[in-house]
mmCIF file of C-alpha atoms and ligand atoms in Angstrom:
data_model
loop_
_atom_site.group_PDB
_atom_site.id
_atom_site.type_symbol
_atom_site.label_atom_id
_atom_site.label_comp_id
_atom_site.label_asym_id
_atom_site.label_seq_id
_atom_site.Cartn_x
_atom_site.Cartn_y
_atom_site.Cartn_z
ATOM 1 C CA UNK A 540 -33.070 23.439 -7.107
ATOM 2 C CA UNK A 541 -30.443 20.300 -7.005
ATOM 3 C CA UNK A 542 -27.033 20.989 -6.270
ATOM 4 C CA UNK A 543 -25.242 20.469 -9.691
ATOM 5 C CA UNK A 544 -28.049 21.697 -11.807
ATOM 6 C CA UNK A 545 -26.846 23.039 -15.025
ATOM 7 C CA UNK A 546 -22.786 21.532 -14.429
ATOM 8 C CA UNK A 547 -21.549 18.624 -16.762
ATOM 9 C CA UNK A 548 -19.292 16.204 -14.837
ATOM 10 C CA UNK A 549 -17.296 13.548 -16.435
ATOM 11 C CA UNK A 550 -16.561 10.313 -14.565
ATOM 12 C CA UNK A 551 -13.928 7.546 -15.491
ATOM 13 C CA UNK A 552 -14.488 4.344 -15.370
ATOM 14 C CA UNK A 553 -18.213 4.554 -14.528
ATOM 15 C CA UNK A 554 -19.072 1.892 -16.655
ATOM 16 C CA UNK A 555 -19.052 -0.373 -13.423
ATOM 17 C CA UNK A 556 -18.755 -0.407 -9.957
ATOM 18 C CA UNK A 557 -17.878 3.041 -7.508
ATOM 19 C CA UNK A 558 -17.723 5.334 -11.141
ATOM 20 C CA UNK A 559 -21.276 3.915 -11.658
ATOM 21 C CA UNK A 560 -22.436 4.686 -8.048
ATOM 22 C CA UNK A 561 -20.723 8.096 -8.276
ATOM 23 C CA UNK A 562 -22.174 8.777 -11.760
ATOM 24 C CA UNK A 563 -25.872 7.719 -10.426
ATOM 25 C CA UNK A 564 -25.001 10.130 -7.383
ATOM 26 C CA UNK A 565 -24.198 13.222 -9.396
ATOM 27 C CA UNK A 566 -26.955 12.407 -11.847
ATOM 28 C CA UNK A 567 -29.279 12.287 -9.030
ATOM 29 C CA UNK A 568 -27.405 15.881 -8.207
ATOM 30 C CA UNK A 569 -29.113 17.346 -11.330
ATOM 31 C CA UNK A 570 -25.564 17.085 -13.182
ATOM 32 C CA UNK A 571 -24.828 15.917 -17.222
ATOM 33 C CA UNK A 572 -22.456 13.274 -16.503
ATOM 34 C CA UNK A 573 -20.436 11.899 -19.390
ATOM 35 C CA UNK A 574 -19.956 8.036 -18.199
ATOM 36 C CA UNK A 575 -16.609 7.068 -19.322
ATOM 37 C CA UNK A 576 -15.048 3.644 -19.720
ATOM 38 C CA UNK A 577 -12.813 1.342 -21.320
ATOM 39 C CA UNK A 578 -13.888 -1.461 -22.807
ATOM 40 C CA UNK A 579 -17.441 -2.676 -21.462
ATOM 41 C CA UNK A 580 -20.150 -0.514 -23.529
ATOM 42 C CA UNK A 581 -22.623 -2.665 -22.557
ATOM 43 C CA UNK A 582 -22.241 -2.220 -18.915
ATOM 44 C CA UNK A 583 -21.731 1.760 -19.747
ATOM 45 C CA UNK A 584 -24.696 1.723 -21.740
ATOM 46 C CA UNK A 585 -26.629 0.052 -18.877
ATOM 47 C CA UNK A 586 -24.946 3.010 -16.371
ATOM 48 C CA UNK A 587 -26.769 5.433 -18.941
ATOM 49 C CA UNK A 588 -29.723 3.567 -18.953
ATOM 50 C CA UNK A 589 -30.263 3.577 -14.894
ATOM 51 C CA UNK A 590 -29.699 7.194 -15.329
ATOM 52 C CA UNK A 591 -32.109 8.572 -17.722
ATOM 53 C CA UNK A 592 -34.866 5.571 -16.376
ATOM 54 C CA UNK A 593 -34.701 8.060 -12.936
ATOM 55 C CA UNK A 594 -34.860 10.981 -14.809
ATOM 56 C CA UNK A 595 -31.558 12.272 -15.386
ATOM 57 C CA UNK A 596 -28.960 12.885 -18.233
ATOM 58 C CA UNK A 597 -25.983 10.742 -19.275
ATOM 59 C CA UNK A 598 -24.046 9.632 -21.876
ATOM 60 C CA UNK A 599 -21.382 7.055 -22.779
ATOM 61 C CA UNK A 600 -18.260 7.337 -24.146
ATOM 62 C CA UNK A 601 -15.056 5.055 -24.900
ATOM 63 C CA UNK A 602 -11.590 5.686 -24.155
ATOM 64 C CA UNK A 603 -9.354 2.261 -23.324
ATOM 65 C CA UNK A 604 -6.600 4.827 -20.647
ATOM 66 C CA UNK A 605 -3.538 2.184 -20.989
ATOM 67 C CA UNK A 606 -3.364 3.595 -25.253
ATOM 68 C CA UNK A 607 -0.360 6.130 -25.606
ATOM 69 C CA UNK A 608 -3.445 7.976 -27.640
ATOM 70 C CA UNK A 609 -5.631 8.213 -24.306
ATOM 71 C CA UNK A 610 -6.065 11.465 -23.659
ATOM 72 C CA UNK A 611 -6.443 12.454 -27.168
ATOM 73 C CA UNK A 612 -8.985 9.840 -27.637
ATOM 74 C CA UNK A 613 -10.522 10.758 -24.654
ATOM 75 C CA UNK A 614 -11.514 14.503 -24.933
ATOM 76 C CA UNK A 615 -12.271 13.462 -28.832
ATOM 77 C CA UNK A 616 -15.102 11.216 -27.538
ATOM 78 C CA UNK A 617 -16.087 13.748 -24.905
ATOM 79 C CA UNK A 618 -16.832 16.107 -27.327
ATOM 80 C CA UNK A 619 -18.977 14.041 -29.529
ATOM 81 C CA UNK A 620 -21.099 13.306 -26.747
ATOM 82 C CA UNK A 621 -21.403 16.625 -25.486
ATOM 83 C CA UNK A 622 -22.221 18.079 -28.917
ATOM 84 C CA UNK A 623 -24.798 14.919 -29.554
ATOM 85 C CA UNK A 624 -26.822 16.742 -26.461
ATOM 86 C CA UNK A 625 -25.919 20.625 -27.609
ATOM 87 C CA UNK A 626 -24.295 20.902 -24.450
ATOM 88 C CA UNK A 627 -21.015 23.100 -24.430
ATOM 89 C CA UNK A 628 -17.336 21.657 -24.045
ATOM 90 C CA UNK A 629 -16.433 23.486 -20.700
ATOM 91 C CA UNK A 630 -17.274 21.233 -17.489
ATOM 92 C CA UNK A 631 -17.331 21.049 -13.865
ATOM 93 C CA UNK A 632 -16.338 18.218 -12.190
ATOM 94 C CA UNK A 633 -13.970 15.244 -13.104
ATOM 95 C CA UNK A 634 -13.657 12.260 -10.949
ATOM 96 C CA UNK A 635 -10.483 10.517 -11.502
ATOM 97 C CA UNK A 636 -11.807 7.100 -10.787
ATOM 98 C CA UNK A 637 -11.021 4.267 -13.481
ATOM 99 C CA UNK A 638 -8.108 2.519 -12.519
ATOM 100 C CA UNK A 639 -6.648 -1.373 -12.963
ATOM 101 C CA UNK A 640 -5.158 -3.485 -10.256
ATOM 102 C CA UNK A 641 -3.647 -6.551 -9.878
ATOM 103 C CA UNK A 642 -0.327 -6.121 -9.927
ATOM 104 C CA UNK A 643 0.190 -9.241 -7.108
ATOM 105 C CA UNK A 644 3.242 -9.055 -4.551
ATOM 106 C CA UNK A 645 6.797 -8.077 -5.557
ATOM 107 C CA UNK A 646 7.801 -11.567 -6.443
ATOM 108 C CA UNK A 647 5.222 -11.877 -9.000
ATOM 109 C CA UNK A 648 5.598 -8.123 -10.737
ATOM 110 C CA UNK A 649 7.030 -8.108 -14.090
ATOM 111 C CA UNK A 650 7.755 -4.692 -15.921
ATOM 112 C CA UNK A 651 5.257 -4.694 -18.266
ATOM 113 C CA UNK A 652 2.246 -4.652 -15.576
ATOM 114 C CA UNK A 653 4.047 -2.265 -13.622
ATOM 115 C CA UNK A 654 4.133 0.002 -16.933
ATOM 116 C CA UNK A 655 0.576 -0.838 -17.511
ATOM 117 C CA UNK A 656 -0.881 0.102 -14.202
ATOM 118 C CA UNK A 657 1.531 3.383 -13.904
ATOM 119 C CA UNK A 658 0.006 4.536 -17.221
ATOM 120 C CA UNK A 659 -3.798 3.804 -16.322
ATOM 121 C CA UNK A 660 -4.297 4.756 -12.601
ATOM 122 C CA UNK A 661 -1.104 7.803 -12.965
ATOM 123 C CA UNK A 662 -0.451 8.943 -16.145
ATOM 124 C CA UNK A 663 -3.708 9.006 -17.387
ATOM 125 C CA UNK A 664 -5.644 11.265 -14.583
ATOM 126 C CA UNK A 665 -2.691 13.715 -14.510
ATOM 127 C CA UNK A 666 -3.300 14.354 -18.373
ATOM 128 C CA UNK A 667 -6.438 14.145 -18.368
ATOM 129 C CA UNK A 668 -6.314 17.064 -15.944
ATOM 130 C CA UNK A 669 -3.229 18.795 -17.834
ATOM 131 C CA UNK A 670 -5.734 18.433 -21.176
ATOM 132 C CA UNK A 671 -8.490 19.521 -19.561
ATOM 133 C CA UNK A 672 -7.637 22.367 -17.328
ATOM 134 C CA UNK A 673 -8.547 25.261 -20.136
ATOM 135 C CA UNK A 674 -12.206 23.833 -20.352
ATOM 136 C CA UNK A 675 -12.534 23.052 -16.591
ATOM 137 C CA UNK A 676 -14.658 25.932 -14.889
ATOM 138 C CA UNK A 677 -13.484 27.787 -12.395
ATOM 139 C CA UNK A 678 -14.773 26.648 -9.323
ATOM 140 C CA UNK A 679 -14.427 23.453 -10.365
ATOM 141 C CA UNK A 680 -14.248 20.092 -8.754
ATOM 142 C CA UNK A 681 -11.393 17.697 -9.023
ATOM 143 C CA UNK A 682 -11.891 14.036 -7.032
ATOM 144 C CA UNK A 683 -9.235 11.266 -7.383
ATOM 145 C CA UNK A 684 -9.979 8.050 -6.768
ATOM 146 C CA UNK A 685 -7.576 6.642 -3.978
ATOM 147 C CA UNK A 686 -7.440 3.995 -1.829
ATOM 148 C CA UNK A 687 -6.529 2.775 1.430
ATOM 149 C CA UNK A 688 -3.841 0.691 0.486
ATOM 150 C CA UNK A 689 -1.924 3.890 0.579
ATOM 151 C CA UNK A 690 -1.828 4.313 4.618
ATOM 152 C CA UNK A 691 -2.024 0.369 5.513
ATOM 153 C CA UNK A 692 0.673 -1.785 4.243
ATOM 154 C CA UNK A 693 -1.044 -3.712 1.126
ATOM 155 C CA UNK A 694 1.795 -6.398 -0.142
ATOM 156 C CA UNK A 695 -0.698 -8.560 -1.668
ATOM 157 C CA UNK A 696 -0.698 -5.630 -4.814
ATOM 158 C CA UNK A 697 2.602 -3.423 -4.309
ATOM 159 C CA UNK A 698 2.190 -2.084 -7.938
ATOM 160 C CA UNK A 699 -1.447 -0.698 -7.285
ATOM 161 C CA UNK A 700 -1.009 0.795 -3.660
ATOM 162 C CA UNK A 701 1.800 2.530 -5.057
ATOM 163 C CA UNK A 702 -0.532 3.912 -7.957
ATOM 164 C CA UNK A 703 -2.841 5.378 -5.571
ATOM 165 C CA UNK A 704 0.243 7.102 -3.893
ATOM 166 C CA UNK A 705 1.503 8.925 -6.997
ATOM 167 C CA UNK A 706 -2.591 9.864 -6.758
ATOM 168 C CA UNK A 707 -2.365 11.533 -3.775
ATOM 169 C CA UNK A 708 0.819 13.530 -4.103
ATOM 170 C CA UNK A 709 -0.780 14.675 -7.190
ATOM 171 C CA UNK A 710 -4.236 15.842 -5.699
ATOM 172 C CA UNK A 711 -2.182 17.499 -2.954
ATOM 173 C CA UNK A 712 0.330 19.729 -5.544
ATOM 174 C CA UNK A 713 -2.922 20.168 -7.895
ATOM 175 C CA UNK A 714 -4.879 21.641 -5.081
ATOM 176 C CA UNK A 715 -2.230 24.192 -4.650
ATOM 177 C CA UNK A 716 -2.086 24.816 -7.943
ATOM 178 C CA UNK A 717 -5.292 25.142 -8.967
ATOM 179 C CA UNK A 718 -6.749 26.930 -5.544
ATOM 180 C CA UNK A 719 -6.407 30.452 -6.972
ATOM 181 C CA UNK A 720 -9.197 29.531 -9.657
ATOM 182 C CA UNK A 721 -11.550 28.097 -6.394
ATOM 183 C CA UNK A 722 -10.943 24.578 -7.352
ATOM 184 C CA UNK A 723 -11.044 21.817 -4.925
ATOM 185 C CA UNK A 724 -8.945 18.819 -5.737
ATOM 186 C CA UNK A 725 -9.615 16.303 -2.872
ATOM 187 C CA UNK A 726 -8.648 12.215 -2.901
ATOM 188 C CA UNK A 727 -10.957 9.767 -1.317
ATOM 189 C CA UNK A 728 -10.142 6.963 -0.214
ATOM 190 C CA UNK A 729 -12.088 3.522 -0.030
ATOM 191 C CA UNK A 730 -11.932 0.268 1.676
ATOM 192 C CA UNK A 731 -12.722 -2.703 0.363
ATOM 193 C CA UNK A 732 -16.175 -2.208 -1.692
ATOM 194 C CA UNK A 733 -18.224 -5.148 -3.003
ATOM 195 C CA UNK A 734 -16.809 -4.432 -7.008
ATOM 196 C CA UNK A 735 -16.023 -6.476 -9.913
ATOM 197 C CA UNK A 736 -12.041 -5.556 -8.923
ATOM 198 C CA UNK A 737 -12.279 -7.251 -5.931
ATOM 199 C CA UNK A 738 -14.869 -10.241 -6.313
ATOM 200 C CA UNK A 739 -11.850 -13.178 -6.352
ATOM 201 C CA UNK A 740 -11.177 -12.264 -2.680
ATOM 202 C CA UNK A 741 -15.100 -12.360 -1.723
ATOM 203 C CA UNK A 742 -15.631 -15.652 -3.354
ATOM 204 C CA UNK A 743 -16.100 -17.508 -0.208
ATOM 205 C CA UNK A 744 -18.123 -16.804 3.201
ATOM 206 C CA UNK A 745 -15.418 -16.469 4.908
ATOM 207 C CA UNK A 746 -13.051 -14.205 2.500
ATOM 208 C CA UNK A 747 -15.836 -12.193 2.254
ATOM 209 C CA UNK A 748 -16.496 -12.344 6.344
ATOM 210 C CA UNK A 749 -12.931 -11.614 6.607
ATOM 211 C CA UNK A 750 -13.240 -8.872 4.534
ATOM 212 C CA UNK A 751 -16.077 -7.162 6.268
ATOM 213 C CA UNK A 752 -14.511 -7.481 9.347
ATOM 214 C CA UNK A 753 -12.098 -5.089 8.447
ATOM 215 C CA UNK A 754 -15.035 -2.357 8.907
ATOM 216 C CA UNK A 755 -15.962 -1.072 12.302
ATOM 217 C CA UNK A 756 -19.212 -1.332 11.045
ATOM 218 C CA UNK A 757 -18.461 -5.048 10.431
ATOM 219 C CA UNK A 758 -19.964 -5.064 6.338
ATOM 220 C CA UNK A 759 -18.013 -4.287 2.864
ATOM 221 C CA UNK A 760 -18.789 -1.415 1.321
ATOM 222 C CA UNK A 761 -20.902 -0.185 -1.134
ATOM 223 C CA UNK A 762 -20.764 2.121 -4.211
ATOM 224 C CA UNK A 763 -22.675 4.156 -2.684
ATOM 225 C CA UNK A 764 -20.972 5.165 0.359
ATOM 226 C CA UNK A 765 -18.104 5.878 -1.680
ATOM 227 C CA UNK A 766 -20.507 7.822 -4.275
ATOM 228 C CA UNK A 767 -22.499 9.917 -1.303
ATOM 229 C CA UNK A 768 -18.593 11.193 -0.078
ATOM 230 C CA UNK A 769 -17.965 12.484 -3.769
ATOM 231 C CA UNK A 770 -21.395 13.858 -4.083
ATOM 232 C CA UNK A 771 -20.329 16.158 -0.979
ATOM 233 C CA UNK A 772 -16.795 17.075 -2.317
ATOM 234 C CA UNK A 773 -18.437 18.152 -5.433
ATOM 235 C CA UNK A 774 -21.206 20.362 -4.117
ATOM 236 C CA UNK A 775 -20.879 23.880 -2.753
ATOM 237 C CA UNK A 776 -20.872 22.966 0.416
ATOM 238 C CA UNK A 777 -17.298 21.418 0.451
ATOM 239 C CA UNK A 778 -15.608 24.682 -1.019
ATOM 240 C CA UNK A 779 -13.522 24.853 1.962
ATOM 241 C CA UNK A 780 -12.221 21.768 1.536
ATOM 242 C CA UNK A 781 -9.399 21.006 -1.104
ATOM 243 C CA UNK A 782 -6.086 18.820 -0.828
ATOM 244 C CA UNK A 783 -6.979 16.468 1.397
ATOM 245 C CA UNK A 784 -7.022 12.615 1.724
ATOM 246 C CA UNK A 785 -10.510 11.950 2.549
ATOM 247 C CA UNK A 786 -11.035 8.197 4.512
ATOM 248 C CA UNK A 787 -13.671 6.473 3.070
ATOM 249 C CA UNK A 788 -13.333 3.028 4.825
ATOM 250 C CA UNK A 789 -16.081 2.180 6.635
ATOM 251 C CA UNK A 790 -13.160 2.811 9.901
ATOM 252 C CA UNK A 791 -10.748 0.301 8.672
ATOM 253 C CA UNK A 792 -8.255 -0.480 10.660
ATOM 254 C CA UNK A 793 -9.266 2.117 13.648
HETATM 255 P P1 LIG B 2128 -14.047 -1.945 -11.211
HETATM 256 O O1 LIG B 2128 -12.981 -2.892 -11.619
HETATM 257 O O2 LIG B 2128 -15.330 -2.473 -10.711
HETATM 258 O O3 LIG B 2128 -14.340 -0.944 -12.432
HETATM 259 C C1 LIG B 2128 -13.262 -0.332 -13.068
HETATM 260 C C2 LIG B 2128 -13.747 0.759 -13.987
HETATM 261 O O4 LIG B 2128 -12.597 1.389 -14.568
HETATM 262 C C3 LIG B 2128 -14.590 0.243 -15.128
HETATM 263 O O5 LIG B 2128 -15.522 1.231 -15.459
HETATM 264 C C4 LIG B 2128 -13.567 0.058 -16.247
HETATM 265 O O6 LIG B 2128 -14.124 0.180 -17.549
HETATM 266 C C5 LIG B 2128 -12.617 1.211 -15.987
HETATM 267 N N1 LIG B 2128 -11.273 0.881 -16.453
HETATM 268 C C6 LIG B 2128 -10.438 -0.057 -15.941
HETATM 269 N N2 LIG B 2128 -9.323 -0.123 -16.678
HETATM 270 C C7 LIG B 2128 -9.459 0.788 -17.679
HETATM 271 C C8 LIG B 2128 -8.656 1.180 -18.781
HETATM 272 N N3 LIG B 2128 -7.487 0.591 -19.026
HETATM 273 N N4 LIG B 2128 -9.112 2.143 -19.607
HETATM 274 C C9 LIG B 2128 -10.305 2.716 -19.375
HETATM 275 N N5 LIG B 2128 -11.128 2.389 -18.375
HETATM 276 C C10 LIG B 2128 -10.705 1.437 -17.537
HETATM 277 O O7 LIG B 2128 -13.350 -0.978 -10.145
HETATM 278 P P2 LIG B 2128 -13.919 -0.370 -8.776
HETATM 279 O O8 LIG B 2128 -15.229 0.250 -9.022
HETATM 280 O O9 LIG B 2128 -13.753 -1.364 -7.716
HETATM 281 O O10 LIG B 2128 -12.813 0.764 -8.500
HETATM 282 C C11 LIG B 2128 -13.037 2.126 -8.787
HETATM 283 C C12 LIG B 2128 -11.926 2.930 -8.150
HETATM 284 O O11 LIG B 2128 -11.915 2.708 -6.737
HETATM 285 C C13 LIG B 2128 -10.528 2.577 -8.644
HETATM 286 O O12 LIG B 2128 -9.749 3.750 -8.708
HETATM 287 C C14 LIG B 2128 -9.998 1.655 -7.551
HETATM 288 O O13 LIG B 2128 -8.598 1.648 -7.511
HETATM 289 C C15 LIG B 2128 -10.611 2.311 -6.329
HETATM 290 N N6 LIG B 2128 -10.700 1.438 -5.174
HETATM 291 C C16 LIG B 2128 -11.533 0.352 -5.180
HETATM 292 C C17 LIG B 2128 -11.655 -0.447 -4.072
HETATM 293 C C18 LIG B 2128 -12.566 -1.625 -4.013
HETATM 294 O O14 LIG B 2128 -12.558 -2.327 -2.992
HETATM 295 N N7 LIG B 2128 -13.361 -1.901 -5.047
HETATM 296 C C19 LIG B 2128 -10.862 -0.164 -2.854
HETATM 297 C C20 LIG B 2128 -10.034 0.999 -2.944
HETATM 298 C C21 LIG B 2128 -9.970 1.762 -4.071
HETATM 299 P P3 LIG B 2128 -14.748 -1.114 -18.338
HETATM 300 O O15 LIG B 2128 -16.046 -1.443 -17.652
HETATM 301 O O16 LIG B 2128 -14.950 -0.648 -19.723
HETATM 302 O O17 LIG B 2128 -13.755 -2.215 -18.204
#
């Protein structure tokens, strides 16, 4: 039987990117996956479409996370989709992964995108966990989307690194929290993947040789290795394993 047969798991920001190579993963994993993002429904729709064309079950819905209505909007979308397929509200796994960056170095930072990115890649996971927690199974799954740039100094976006550090200190205090239901709450952590968010620093042969470089397998990542570490933190075989900071990185910086 596949590992997440019969469990719905939502995924933010899977629209593009790692949340569409994580939503493909758990797909693959026999799971529902509600395919969350902000503002691209075509490029959700396509994540759907990639889905279902291999056999498995998605849907798409909106919710733009930088709206003081977020959450609300968010769980009200969820649960038209979910009814759409007669599937019940209660679900397994959520993978905190949409998030915006950008912020450039301190120089550049003005309040407003400070505010911005603090209420999409922060705010919005915690209460989208706080929301959620009565309709989140026990022995559930929990995965935040980190990043790197929260163990190697990363001036270029000071704004976004420290983001991704709120993100951890919140997977760590969640895990203890939420441990006496038996879910895992676990951050992973990528390098630099070949995304959308990062295609300004790959536009050349040499940024982009630069950039795989930082690999000690000498490449830039790919959804999918991110995706195939979630797909283990989500299954049953990772029950032992909550509250950690999990390097996906491709050995950056080693
Ligand atoms: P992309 O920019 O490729 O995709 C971002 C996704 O998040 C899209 O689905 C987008 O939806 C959604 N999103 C962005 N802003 C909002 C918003 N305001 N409201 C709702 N949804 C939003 O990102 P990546 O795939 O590269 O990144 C995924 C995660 O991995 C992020 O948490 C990122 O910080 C992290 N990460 C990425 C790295 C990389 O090198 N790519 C390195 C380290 C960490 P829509 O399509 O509708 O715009």
């Amino acid at each position: 039987m596949s590992a997440l047969a019969g469990r719905t798991a939502i995924v933010t920001g899977a629209s593009r990117g790692i949340g569409r190579g994580i939503a493909e993963r758990l797909a693959t994993d026999g799971a529902l996956v509600a395919v969350h993002y902000g503002s691209n429904e075509k490029a959700a729709l396509e994540t759907v479409e990639i889905i279902e064309g291999r056999g498995g079950r998605a849907f798409a819905f909106r919710a733009e996370l930088g709206a003081p209505d977020a959450v609300d909007t968010f769980y009200a979308a969820l649960d038209a989709g979910l009814a759409e397929r007669g599937a019940a509200r209660e679900f397994d796994i959520l993978v905190n992964n949409a998030a915006a960056s950008g912020s450039g170095r301190i120089h550049q930072l003005t309040t407003e995108v400070f505010d911005r990115l603090f209420a999409i890649n922060v705010k919005a996971p915690l209460f989208l966990v706080q929301r959620g927690l009565d309709r989140l199974r026990d022995g559930g799954r929990i995965v935040n989307i980190s990043s790197a740039a929260t163990k190697h100094a990363f001036p270029d976006s000071v704004t976004y690194a420290m983001t991704k550090g709120a993100v951890d200190t919140m997977t760590l205090a969640l895990a203890k929290e939420l441990g006496p239901r038996g879910i895992t709450v676990n951050a992973v952590a990528p390098g630099y993947i070949a995304t959308d968010m990062n295609a300004r620093r790959r536009a050349t042969p040499e940024a982009s040789a630069a950039l795989a470089a930082m690999s000690v397998f000498n490449r830039i990542g790919t959804p999918a290795d991110v995706a195939d570490v979630v797909g283990f933190l989500v299954s049953d075989d990772a029950r032992w394993i909550t509250g950690q900071y999990v390097d996906a990185t491709g050995g950056t910086a080693l």
